[in-house]
Coordinates of C-alpha atoms in Angstrom, one line a residue:
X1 CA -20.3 -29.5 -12.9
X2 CA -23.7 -28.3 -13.6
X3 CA -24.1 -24.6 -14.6
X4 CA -27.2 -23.3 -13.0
X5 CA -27.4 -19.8 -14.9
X6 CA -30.4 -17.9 -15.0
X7 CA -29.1 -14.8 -16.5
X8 CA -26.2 -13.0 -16.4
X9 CA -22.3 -13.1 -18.0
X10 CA -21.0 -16.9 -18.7
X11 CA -17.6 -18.1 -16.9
X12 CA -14.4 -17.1 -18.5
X13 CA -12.4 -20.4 -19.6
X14 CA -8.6 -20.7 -20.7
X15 CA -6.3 -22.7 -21.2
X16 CA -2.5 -20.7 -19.9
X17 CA -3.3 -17.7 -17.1
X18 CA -6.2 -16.5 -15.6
X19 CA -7.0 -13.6 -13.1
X20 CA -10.3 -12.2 -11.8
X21 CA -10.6 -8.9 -10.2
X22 CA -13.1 -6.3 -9.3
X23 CA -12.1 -3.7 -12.1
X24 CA -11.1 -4.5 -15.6
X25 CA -8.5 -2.3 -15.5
X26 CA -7.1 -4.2 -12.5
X27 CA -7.1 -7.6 -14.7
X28 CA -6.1 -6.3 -17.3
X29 CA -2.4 -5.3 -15.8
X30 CA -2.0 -8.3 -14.3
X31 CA -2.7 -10.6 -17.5
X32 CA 0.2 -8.1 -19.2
X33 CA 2.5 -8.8 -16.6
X34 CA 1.8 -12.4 -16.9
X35 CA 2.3 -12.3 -20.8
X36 CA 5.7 -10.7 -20.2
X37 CA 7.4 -12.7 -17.9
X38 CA 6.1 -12.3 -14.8
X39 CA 4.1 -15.2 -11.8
X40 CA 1.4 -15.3 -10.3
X41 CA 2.5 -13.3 -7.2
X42 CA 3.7 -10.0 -10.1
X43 CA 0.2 -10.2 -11.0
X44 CA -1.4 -9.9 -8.2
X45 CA 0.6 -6.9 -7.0
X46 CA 0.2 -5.4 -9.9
X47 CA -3.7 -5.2 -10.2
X48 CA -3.7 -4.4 -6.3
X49 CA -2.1 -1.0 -7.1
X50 CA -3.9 -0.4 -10.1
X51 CA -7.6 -1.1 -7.9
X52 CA -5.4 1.6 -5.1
X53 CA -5.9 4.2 -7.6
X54 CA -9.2 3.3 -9.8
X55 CA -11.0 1.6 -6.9
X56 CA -10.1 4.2 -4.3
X57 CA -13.2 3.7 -2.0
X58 CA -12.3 -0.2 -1.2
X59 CA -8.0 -0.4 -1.0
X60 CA -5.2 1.6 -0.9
X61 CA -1.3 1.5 -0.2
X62 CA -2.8 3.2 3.3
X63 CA -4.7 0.0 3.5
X64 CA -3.7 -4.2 4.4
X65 CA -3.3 -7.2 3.0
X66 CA -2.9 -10.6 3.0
X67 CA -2.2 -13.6 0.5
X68 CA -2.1 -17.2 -0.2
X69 CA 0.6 -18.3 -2.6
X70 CA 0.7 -22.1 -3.9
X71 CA 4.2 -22.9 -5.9
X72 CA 3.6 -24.9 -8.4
X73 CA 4.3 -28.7 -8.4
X74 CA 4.4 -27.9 -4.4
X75 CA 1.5 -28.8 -1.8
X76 CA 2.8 -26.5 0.4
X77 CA 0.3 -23.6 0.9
X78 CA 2.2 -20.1 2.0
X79 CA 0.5 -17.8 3.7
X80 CA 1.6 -13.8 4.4
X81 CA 0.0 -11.1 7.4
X82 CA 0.2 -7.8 6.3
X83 CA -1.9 -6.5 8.4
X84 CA -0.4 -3.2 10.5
X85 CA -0.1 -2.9 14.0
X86 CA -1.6 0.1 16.4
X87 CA 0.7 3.0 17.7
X88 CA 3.4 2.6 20.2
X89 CA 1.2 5.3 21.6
X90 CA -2.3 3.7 21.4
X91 CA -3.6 2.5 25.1
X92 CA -7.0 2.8 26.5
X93 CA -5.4 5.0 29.0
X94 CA -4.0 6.9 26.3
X95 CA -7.1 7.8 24.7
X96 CA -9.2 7.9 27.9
X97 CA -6.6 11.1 28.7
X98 CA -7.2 12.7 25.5
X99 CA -10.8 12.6 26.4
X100 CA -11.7 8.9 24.0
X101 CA -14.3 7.0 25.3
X102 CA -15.4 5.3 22.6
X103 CA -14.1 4.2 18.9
X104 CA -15.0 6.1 16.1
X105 CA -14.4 4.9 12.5
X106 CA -13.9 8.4 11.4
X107 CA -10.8 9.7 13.7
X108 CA -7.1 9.1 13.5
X109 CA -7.2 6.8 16.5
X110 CA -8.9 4.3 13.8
X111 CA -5.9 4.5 11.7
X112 CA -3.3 1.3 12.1
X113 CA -0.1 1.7 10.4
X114 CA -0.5 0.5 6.9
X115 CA 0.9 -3.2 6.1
X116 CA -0.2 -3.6 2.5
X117 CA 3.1 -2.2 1.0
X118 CA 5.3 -4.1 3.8
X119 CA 3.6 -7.5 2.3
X120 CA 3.8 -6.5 -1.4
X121 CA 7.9 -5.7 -0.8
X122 CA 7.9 -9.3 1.1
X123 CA 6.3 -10.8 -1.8
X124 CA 8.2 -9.7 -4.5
X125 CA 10.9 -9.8 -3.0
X126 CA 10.3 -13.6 -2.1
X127 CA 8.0 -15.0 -4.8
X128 CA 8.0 -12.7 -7.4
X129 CA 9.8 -12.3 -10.7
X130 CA 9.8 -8.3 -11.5
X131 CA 10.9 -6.1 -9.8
X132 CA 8.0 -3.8 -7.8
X133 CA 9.4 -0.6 -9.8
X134 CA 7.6 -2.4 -13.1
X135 CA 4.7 -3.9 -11.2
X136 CA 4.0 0.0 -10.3
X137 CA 3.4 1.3 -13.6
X138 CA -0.2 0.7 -14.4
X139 CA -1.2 2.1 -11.2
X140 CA 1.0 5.2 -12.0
X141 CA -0.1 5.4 -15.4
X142 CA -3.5 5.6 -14.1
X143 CA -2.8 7.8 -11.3
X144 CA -1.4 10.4 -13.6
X145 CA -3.3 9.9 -16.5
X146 CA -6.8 9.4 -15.2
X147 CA -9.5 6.9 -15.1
X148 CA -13.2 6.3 -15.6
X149 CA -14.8 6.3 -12.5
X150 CA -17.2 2.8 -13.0
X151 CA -20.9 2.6 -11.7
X152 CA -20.6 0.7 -8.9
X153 CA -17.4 2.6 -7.5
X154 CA -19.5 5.6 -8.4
X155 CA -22.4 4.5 -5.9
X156 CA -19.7 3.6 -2.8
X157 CA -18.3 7.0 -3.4
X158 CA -21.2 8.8 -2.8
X159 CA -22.1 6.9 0.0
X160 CA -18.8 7.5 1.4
X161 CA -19.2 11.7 0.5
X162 CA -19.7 12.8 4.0
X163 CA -17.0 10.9 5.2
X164 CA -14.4 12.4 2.5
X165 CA -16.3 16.1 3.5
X166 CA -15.7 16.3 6.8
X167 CA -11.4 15.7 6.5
X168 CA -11.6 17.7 3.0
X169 CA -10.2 14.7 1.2
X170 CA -9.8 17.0 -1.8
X171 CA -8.0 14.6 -4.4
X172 CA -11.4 12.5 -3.9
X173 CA -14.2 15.0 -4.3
X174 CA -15.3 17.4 -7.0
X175 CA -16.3 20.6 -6.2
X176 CA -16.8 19.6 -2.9
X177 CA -19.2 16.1 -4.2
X178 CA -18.5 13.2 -5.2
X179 CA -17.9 11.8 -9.1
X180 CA -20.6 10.7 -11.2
X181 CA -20.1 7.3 -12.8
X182 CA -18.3 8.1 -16.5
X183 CA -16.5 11.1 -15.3
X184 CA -12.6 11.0 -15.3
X185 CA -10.7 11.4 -11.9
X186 CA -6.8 11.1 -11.4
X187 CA -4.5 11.6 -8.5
X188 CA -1.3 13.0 -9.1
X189 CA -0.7 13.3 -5.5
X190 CA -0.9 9.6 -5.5
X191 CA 1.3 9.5 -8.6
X192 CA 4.4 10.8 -6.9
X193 CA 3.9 8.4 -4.0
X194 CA 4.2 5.8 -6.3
X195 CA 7.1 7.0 -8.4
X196 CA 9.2 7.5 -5.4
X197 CA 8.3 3.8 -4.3
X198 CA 9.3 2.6 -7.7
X199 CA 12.3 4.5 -7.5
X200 CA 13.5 3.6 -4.1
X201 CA 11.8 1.1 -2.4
X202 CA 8.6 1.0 0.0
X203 CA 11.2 2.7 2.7
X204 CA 10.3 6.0 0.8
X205 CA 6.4 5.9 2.3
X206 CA 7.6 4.3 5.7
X207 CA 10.4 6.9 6.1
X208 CA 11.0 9.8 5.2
X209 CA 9.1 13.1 3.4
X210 CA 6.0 10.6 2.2
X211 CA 6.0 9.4 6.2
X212 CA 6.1 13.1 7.8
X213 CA 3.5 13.9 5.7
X214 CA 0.9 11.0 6.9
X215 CA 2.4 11.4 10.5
X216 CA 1.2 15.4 10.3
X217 CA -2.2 14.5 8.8
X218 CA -3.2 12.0 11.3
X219 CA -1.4 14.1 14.3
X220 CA -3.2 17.3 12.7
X221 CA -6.4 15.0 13.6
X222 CA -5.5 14.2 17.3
X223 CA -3.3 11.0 16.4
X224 CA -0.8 9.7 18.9
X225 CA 1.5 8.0 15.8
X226 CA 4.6 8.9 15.1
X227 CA 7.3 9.0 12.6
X228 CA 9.2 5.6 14.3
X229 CA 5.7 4.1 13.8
X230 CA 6.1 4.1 10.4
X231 CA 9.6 3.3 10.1
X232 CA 8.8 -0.1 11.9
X233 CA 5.7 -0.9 9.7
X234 CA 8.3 -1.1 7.1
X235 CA 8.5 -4.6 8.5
X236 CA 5.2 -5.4 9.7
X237 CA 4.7 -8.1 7.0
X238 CA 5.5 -11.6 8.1
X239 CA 5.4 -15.5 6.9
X240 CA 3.1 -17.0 8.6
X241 CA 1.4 -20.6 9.1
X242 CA -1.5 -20.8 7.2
X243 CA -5.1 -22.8 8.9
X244 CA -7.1 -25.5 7.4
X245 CA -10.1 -27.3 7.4
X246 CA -12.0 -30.3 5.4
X247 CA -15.1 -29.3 2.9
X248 CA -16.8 -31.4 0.7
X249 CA -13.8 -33.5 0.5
X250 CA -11.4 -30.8 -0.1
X251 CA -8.9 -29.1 2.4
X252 CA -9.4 -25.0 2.4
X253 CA -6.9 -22.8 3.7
X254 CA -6.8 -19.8 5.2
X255 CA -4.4 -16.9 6.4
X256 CA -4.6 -17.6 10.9
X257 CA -5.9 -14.9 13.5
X258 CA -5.6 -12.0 13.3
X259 CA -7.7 -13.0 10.3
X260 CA -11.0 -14.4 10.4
X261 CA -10.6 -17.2 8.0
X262 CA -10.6 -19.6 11.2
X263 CA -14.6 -18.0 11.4
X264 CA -15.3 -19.5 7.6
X265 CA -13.4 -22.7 8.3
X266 CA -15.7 -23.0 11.5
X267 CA -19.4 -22.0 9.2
X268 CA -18.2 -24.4 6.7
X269 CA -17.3 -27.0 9.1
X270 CA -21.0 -26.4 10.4
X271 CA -22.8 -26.3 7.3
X272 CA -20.6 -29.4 5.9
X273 CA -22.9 -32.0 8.3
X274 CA -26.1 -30.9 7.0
X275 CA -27.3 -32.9 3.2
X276 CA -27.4 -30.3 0.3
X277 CA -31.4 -29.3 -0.3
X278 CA -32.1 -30.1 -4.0
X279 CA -32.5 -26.0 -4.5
X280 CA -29.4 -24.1 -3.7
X281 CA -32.2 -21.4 -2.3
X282 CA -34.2 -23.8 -0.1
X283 CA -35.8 -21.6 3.2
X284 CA -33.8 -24.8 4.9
X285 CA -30.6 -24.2 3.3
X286 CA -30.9 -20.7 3.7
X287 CA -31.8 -21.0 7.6
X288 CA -29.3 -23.4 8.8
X289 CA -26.6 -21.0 6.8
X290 CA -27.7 -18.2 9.4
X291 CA -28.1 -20.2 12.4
X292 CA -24.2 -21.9 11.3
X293 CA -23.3 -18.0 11.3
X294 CA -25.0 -16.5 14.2
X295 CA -22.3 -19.5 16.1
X296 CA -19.2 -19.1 14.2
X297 CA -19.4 -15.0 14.8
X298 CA -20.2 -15.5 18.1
X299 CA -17.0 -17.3 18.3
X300 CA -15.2 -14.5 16.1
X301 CA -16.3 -12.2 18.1
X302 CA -15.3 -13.6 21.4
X303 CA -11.3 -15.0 20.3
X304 CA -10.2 -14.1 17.3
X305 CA -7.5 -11.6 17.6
X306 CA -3.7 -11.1 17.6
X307 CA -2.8 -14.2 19.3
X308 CA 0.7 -12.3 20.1
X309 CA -1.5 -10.7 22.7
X310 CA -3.1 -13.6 23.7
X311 CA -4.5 -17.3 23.0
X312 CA -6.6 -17.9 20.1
X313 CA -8.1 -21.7 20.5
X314 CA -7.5 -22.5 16.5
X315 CA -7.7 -26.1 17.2
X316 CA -10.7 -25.8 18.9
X317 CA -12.8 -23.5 17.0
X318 CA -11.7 -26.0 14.2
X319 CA -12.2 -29.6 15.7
X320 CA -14.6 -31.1 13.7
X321 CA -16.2 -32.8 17.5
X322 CA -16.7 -28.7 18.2
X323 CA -19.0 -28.2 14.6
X324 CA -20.9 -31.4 15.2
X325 CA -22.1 -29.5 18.7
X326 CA -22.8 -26.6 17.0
X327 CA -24.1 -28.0 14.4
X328 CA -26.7 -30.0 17.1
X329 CA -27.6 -26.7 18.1
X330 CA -29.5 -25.9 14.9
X331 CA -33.3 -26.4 14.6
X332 CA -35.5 -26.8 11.7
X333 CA -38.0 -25.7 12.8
X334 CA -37.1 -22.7 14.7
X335 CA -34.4 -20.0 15.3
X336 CA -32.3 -20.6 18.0
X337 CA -32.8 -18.3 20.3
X338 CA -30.1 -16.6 23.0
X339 CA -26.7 -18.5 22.1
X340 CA -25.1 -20.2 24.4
X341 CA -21.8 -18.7 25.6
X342 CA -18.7 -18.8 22.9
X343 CA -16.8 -21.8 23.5
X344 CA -19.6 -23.8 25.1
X345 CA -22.1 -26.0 23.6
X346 CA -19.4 -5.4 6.1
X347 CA -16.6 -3.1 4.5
X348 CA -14.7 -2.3 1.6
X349 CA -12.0 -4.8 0.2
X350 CA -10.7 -5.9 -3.1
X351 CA -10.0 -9.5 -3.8
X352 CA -7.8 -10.7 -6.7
X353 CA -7.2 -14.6 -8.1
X354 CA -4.3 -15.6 -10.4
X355 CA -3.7 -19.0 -12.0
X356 CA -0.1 -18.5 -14.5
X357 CA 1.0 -20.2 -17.0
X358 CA 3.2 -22.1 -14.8
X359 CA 0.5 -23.5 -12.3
X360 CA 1.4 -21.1 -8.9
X361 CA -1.7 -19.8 -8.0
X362 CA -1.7 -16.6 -5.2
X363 CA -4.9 -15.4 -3.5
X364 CA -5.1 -12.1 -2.7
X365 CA -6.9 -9.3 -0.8
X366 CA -6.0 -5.9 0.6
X367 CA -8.5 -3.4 2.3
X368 CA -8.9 -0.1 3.7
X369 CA -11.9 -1.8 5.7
X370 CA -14.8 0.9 5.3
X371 CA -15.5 3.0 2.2
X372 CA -12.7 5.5 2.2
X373 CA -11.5 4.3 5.5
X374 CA -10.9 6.8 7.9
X375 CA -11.5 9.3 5.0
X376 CA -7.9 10.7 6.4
X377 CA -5.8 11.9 3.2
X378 CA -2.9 13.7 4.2
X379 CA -2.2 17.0 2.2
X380 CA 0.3 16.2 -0.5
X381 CA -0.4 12.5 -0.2
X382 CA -3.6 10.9 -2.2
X383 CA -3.3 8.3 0.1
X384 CA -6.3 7.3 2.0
X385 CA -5.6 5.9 5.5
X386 CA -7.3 2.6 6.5
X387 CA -9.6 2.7 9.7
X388 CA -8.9 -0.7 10.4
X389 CA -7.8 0.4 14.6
X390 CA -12.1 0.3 14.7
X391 CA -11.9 -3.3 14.9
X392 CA -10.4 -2.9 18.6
X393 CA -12.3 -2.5 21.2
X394 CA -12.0 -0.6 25.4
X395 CA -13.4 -3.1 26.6
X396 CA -10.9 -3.9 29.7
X397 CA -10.3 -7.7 28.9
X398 CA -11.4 -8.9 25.8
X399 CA -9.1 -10.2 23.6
X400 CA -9.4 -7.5 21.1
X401 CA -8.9 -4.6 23.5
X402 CA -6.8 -1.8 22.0
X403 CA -2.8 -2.1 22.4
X404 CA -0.2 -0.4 21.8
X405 CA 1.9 -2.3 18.8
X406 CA -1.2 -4.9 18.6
X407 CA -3.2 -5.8 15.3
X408 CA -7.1 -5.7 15.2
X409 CA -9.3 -8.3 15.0
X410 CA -9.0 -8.5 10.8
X411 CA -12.0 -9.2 8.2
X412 CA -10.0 -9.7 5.3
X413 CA -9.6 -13.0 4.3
X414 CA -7.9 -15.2 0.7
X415 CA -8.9 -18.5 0.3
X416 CA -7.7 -21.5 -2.0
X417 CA -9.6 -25.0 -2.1
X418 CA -7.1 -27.9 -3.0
X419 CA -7.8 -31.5 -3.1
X420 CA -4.9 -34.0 -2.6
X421 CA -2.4 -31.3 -2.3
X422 CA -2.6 -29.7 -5.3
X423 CA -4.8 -26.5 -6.0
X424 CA -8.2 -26.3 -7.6
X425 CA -10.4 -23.4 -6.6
X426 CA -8.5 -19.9 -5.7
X427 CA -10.8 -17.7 -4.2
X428 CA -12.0 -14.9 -2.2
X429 CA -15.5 -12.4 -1.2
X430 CA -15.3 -9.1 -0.3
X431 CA -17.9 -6.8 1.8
X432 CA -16.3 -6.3 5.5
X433 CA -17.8 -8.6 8.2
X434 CA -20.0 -10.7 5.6
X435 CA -16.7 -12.2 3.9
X436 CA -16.7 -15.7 6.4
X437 CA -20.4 -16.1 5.7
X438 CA -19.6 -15.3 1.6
X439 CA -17.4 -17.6 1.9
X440 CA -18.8 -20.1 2.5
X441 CA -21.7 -20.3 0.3
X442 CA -19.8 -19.5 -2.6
X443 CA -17.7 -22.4 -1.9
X444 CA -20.5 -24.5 -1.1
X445 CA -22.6 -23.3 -4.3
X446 CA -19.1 -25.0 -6.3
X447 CA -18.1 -27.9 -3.9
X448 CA -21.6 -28.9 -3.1
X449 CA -24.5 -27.6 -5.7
X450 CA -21.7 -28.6 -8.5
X451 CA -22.1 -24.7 -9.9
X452 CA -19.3 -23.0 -12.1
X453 CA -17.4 -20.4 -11.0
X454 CA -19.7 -17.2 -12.2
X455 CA -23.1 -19.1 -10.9
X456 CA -21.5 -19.4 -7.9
X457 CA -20.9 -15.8 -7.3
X458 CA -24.3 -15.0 -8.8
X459 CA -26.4 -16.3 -6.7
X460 CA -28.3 -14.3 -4.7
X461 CA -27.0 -14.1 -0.8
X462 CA -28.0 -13.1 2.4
X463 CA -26.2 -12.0 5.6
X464 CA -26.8 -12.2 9.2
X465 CA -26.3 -8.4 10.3
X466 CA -27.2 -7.5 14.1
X467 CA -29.8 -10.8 14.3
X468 CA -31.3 -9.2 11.2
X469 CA -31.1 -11.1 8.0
X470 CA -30.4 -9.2 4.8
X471 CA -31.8 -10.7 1.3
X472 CA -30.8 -9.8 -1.8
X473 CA -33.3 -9.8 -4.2
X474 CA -33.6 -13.1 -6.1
X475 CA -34.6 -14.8 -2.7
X476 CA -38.1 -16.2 -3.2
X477 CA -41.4 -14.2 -1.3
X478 CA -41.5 -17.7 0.2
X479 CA -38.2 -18.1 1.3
X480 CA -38.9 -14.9 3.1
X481 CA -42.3 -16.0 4.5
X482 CA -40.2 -19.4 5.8
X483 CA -37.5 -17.7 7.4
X484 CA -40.2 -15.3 9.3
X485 CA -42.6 -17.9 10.4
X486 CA -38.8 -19.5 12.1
X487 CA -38.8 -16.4 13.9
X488 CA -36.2 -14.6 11.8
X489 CA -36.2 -11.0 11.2
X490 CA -35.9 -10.4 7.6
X491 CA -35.1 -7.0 5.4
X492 CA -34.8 -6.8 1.6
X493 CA -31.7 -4.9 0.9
X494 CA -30.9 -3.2 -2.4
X495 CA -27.3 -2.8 -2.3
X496 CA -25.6 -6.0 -2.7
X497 CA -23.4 -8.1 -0.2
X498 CA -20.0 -8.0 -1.2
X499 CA -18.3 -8.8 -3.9
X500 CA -16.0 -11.9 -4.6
X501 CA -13.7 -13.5 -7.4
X502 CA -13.1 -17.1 -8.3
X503 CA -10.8 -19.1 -10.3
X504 CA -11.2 -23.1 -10.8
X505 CA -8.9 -25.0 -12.1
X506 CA -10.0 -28.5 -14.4
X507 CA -6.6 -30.4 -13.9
X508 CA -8.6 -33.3 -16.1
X509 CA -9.3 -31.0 -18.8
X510 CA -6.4 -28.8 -18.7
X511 CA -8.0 -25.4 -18.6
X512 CA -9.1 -22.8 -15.9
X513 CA -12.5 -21.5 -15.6
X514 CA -13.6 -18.0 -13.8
X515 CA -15.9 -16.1 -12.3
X516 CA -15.9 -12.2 -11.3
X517 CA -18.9 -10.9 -9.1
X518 CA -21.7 -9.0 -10.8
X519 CA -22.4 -6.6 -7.7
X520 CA -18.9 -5.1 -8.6
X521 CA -17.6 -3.7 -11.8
X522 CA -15.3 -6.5 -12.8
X523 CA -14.1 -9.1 -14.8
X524 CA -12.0 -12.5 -15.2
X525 CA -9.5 -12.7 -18.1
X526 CA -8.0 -15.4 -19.1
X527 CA -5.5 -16.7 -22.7

């Protein structure tokens, strides 16, 4: 494995536990929950609520989630939805006669019914060894105690301040703004939430006082949910079979549609055809990775959705006959340009990876989707509700079209790498719609550019966004000058894409190595 460093922190190595999150704090929990007693699945929960309360802007218990869990000694991979479903209420016809003609990210009728407590009750109650009244206490401790808002959480929140302005999200601004990096926030709203789900269950914010207060906030806003809503995403979280597909000699699994881990599994089985360039940031490499993802969310965005509603062709969209036509598609010497017809020939998430003592590994990511979500707190709450309904659409017909108890078309997406059954890289990328294309080329900068965890995640990336492509900086002036004379579009961006956490695990050498994105505020620890 080469390291191919330039600058920037090393990869963390141990030889018991590891976890990698997007806040310190977050990892920090999870190792002490590991060090006294609990798995792989405790951690995880447990630095999930603690990023609820000091990572506000990207995840919540208003959010979704889903996971990966590998037992160890097993090579079965297990895979959880816990995504939420839209109102019994929610119809194009239903909105259309409250005057809704069009989506917005901003009102109730983007809120789903949250599923990221559903799936952490389902977890525990399945996989995990405390109970989820310890696994709590961090995030409460935070919630009531304060916390240090960190730089880039401080830069999201701003963005997000009109969004928090205009529903008065009071627990989330100061004096009508929003916190400065180094200034301490708490929510003691969200704080009793929390104790009463640590003292009797997750039915205490399906049901209940907790419930009638998010059911009068979003109804308050024009919502059609209701109070029996709630009470049935109590449930929402299911078992479910996972998807997978080869890379670089290794099988990568993902959570199925809703999700869009069947869009990364397609990129990657593009990209997988085409010889590694000697630089990881050739112009080639970096222009047959957007032409591979101009196809595979052109396919995302014409089938993936909840296949209860309708048929999602998994196999297809991952026969490896399908990616070598795709993949035929591609020119080197030009961009392609209208794409062919699907079929034929961004934003806010946080992503955690645990490795215990005892060799499960879980991947797992929950999301309010855009900063803030919705930006819908109810009064007496904290709780910020997800906006995850946006991903529907009115169109009449497409798979995706809004209905009522139906799940959107999901960006969120774990991912774990194993090689002859047994696991090796748990991983994940955050940043709404870029996560399939982060995906895969952090996987590839490991699988195929032999990099370590941390070089891996920070590389510099770019992102196809609207048929405009989005460099970070750290992409050559003549990359950029390549791509352009291909008939790309190019932009230099100066916030990052995503963000995205990594764990590999040296079975020859008996120790784990990982990675934590620079573009968030982060780390890996490891003992």
């Amino acid at each position: 494995m080469r390291n191919l460093h330039l600058a920037g922190r090393s990869p963390v190595m141990a030889t018991n536990a590891m976890v990698a999150s997007s806040m310190p704090q977050a990892s920090l929990a999870a190792i002490e929950i590991l060090k006294t007693g609990g798995n792989a699945v405790d951690a995880a929960i447990a630095a999930n609520a603690v990023l609820a309360v000091v990572e506000p802007q990207s995840t919540g218990i208003g959010g979704d989630c889903f996971c990966l869990y590998q037992k160890a000694g097993s090579t079965e991979v297990i895979a959880v939805n816990g995504s939420g479903r839209a109102p019994a209420g929610a119809s194009p016809e239903a909105l259309e006669a409250l005057g809704v003609t069009a989506l917005d990210p901003l009102s109730a009728h983007s809120v789903t019914i949250p599923g990221a407590l559903s799936a952490w009750a389902l977890l525990s109650q399945s996989h995990g060894r405390k109970s989820l009244a310890d696994l709590l206490q961090p995030a409460i401790t935070y919630a009531e105690g304060g916390y240090v808002v960190a730089p880039r959480v401080a830069l999201d929140w701003a963005e997000a301040e009109p969004r928090l302005q205009r529903h008065d999200a009071t627990p989330f601004l100061v004096a009508g703004k929003a916190p400065e990096a180094g200034q301490v926030m708490s929510n003691p709203d969200l704080a009793h939430v929390l104790r009463r789900i640590a003292a009797e269950g997750v039915a205490a914010f399906y049901t209940g006082e907790i419930a009638e207060k998010l059911v009068a906030g979003l109804r308050a806003r024009g919502g059609v949910h209701t109070l029996e809503d709630f009470a049935q995403g109590m449930t929402a979280a299911e078992f479910v079979d996972p998807i997978t597909g080869r890379f670089a000699g290794h099988d990568i699994w993902e959570c199925p549609p809703n999700g869009s881990g069947v869009t990364a599994l397609l990129l990657m089985g593009i990209i997988d055809g085409f010889a590694p360039e000697a630089d990881p940031l050739a112009p080639l490499r970096l222009h047959r990775a957007i032409e591979a993802a101009r196809l595979a969310y052109r396919d995302r965005n014409a089938f993936v959705a909840d296949p209860r509603f309708g048929d999602v062709p998994v196999a297809e969209l991952l026969s490896p006959a399908y990616h070598a036509v795709l993949r035929a598609l591609i020119r080197d010497d030009a961009r392609m340009g209208r794409l062919p017809e699907a079929g034929t020939a961004h934003k806010d998430t946080v992503y955690v990876s645990v490795v215990d003592a005892d060799g499960n590994v879980c991947s797992f990511i929950n999301s309010i989707f855009q900063g803030f979500g919705s930006g819908i707190v109810p009064e007496g709450t904290g709780v910020v509700l997800q906006n995850r309904g946006f991903g529907f659409t009115l169109e009449a017909g497409h798979p995706n079209q809004l209905a009522p108890g139906k799940r959107p078309m999901h960006t969120i997406m774990p991912s774990l790498a194993t090689r002859n059954g047994r696991p090796e890289i748990v991983f994940g990328v955050m940043g709404g719609h870029f996560q399939p294309m982060g995906q895969a080329w952090v996987i590839d900068n490991m699988l195929r550019y032999g990099m370590d965890p941390q070089a891996a995640l920070d590389l510099p990336r770019l992102f196809v966004q609207n048929d405009r492509i989005e460099l970070e900086e750290g992409i050559s002036a003549e990359a950029d000058t390549f791509l352009q004379s291909l008939g790309h579009m190019t932009a230099r961006i100066g916030v990052p894409h995503g963000g995205g956490q990594a764990i590999r695990i040296d079975h020859d050498r008996g120790i784990l190595i990982g990675g934590s994105d620079p573009r968030k505020d982060g780390c890996a620890l490891g003992y």
